[in-house]
mmCIF file of N, CA and C in Angstrom:
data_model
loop_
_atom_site.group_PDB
_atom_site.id
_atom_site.type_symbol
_atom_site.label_atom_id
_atom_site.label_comp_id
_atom_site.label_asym_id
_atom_site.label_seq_id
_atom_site.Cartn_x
_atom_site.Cartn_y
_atom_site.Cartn_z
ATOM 1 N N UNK A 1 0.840 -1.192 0.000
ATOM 2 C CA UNK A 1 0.000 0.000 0.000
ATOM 3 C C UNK A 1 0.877 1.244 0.000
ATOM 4 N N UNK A 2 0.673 2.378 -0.902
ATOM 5 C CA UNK A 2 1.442 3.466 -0.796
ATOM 6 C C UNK A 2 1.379 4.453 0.591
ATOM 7 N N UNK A 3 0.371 4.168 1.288
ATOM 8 C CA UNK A 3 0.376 4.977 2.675
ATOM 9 C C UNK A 3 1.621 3.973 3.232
ATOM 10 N N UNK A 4 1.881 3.293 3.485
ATOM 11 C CA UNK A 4 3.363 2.555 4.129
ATOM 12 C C UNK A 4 4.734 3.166 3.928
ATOM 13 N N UNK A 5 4.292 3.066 2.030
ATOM 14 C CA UNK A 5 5.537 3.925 1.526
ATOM 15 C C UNK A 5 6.188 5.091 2.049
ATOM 16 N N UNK A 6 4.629 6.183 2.324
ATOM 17 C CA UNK A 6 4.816 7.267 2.486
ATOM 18 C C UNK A 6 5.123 7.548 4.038
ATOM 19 N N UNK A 7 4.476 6.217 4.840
ATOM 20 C CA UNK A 7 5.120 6.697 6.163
ATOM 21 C C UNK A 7 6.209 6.761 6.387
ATOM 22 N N UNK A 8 6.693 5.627 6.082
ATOM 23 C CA UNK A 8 8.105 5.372 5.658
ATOM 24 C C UNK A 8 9.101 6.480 6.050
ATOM 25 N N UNK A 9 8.558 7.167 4.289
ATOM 26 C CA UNK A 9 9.431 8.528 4.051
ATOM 27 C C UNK A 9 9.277 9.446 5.353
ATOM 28 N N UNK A 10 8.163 9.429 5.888
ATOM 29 C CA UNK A 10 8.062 10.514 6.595
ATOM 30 C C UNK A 10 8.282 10.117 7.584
ATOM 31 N N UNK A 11 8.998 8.926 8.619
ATOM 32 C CA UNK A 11 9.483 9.126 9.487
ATOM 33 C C UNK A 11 11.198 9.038 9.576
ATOM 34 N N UNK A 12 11.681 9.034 8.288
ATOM 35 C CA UNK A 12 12.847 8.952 8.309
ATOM 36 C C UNK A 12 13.383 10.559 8.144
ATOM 37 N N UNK A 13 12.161 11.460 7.437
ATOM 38 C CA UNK A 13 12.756 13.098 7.485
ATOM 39 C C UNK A 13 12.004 13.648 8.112
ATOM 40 N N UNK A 14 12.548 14.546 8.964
ATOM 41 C CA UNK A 14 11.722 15.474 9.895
ATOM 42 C C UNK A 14 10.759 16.268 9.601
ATOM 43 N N UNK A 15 10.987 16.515 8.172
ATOM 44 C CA UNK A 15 10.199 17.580 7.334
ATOM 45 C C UNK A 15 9.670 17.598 6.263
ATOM 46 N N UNK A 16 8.753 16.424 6.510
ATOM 47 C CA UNK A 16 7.814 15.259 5.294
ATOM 48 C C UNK A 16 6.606 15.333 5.951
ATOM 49 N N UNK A 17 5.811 15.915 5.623
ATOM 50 C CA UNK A 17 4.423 15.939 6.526
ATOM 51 C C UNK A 17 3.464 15.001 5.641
ATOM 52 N N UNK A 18 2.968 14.017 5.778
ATOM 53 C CA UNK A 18 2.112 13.230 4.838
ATOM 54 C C UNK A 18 0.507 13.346 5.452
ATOM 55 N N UNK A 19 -0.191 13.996 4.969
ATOM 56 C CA UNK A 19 -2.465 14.439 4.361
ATOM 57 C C UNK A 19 -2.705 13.160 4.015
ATOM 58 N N UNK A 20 -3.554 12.450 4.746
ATOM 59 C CA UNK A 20 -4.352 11.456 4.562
ATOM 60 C C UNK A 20 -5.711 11.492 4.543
ATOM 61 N N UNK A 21 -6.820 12.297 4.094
ATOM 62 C CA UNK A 21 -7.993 11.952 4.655
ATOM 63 C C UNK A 21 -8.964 11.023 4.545
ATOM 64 N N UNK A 22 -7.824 9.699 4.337
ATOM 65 C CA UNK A 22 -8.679 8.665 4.085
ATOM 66 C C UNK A 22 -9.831 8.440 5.213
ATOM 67 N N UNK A 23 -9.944 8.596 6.636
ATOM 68 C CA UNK A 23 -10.301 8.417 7.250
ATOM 69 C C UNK A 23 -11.799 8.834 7.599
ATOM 70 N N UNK A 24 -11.700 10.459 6.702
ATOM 71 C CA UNK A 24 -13.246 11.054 6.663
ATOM 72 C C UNK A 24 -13.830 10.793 5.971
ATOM 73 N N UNK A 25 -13.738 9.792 4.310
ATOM 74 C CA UNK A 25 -14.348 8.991 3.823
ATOM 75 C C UNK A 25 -14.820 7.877 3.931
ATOM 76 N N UNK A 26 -13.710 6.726 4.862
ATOM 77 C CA UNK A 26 -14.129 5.700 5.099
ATOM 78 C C UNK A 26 -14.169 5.451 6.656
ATOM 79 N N UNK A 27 -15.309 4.244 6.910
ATOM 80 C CA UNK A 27 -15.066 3.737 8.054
ATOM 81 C C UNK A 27 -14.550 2.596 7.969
ATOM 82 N N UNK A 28 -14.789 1.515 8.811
ATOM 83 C CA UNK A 28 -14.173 -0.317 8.511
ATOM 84 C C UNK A 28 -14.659 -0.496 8.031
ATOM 85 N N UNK A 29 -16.339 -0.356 7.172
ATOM 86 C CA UNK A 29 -17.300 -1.169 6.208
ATOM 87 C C UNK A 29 -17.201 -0.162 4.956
ATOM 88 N N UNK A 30 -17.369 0.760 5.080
ATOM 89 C CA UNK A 30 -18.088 1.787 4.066
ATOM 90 C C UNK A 30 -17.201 3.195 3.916
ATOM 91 N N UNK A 31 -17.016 3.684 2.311
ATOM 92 C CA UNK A 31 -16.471 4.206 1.825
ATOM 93 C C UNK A 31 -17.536 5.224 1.438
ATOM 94 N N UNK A 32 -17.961 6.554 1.644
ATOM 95 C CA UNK A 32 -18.664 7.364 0.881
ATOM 96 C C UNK A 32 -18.031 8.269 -0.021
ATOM 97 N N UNK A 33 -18.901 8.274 -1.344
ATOM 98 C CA UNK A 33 -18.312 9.216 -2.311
ATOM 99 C C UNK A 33 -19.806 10.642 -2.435
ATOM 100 N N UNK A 34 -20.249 10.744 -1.251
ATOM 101 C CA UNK A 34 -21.288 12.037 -2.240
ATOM 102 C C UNK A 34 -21.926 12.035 -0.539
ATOM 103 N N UNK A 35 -22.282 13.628 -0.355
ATOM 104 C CA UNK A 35 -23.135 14.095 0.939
ATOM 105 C C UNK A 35 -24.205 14.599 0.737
ATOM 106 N N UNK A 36 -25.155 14.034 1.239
ATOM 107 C CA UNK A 36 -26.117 14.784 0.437
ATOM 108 C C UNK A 36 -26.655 14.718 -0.659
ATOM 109 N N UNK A 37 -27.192 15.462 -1.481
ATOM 110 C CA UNK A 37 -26.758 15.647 -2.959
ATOM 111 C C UNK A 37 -25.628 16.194 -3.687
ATOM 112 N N UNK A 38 -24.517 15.882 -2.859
ATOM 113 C CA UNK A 38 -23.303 16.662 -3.324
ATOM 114 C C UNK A 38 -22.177 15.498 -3.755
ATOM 115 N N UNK A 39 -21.738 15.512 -4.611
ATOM 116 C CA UNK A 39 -20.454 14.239 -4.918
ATOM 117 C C UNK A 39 -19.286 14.747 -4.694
ATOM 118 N N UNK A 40 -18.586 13.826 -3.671
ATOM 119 C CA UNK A 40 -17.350 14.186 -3.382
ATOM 120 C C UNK A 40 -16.158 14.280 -4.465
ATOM 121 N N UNK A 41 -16.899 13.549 -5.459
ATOM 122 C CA UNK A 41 -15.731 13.096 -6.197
ATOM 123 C C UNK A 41 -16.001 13.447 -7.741
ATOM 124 N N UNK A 42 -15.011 13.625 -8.562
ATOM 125 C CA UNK A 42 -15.310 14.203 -10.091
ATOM 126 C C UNK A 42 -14.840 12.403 -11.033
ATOM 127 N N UNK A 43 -14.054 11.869 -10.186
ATOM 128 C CA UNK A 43 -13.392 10.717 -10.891
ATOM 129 C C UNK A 43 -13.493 9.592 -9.669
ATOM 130 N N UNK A 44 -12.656 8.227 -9.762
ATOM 131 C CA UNK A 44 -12.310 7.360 -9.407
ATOM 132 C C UNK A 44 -10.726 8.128 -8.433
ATOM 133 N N UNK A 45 -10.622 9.657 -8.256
ATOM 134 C CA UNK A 45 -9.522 9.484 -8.046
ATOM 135 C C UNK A 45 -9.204 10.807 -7.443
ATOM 136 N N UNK A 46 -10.128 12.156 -7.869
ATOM 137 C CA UNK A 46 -10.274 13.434 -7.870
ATOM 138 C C UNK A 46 -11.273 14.010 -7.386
ATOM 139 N N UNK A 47 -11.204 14.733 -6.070
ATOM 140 C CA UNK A 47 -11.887 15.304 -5.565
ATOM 141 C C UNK A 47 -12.350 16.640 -6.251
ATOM 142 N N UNK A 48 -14.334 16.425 -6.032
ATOM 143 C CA UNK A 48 -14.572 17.591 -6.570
ATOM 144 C C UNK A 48 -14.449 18.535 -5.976
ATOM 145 N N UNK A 49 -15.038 19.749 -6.340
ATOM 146 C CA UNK A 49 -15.723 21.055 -5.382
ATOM 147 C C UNK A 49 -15.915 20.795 -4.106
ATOM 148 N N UNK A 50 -16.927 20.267 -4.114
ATOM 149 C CA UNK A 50 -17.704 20.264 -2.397
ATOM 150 C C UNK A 50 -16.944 18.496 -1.989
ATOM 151 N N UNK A 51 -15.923 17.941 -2.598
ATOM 152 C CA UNK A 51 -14.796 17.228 -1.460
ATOM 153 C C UNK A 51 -14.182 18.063 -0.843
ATOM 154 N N UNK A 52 -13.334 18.580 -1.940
ATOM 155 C CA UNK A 52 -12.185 19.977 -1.282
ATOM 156 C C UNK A 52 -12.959 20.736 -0.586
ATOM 157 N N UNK A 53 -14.098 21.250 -0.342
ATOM 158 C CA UNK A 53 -14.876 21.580 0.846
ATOM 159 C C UNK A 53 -15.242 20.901 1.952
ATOM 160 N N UNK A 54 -15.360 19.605 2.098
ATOM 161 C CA UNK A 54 -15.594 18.582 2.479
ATOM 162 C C UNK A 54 -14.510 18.184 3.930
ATOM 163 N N UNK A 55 -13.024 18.533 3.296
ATOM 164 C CA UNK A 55 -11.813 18.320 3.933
ATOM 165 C C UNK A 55 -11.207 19.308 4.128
ATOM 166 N N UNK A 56 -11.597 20.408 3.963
ATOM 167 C CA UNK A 56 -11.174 21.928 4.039
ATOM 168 C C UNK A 56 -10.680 22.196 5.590
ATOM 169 N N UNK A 57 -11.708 21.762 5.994
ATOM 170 C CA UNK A 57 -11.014 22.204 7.724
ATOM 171 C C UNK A 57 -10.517 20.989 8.312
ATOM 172 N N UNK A 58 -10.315 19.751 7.736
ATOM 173 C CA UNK A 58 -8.892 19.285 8.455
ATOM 174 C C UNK A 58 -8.383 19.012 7.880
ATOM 175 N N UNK A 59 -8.233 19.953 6.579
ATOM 176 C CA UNK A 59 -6.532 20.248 5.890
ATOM 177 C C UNK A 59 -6.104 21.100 6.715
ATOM 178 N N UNK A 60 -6.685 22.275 6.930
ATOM 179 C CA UNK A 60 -6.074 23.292 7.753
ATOM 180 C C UNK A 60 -5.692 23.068 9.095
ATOM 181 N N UNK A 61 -6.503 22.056 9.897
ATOM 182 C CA UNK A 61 -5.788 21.405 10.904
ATOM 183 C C UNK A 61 -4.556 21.054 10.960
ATOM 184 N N UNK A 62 -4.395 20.119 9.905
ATOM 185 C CA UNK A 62 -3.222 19.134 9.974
ATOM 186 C C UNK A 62 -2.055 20.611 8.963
ATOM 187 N N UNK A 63 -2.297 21.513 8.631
ATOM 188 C CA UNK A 63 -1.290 22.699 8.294
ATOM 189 C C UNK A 63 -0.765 23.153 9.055
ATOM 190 N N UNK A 64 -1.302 23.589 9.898
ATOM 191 C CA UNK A 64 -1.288 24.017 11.568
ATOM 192 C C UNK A 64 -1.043 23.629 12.471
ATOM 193 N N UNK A 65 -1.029 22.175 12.322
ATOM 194 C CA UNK A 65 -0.005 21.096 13.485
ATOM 195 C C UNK A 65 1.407 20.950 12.992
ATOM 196 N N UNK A 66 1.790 21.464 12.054
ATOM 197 C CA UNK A 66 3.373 21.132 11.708
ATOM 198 C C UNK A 66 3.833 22.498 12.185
ATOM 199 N N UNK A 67 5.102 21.921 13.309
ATOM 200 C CA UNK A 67 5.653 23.197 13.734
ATOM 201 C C UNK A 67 5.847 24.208 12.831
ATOM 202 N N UNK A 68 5.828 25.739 13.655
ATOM 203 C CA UNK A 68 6.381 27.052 12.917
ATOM 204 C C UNK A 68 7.807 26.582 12.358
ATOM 205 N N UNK A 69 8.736 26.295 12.989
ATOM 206 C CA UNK A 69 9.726 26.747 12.456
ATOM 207 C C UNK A 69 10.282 25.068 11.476
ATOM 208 N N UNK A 70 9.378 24.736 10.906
ATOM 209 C CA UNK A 70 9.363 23.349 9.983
ATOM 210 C C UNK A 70 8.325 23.931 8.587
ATOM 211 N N UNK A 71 7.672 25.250 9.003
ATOM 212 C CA UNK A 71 6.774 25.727 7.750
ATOM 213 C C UNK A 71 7.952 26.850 6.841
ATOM 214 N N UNK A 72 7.524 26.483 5.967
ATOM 215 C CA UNK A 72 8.109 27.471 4.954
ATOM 216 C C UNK A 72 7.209 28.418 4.089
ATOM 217 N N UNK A 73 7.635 29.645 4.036
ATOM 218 C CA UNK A 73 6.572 30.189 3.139
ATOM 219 C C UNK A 73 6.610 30.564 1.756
#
């Protein structure tokens, strides 16, 4: 699985932050692609509009948990 890969990487450099939100899509049974009448998804692969809305505030979470002086601007 490429999440392994990527942990991988990211615990071997200090300054590899790896976004997963697999977690707000799926639970242990069930995977949702659409809220509402809204589809999360444009593809098999690509989040639409209202995904990237969807995960908007815990992208910015997880932006905001990587130390200041590890952010670059």
């Amino acid at each position: 699985h490429i999440m392994k890969t990527l942990d991988t990487i990211q615990n071997q450099n200090d300054n590899v932050f790896i976004y997963d939100p697999f977690d707000l899509f799926c639970d242990k049974k069930y995977c949702i692609t659409s809220k509402g009448a809204k589809y999360l998804f444009i593809d098999s692969t690509h989040l639409s509009y209202d995904g990237n809305k969807f995960i908007a505030n815990d992208f910015i979470a997880f932006l905001n948990s990587i130390p200041k002086e590890l952010q670059t601007e």
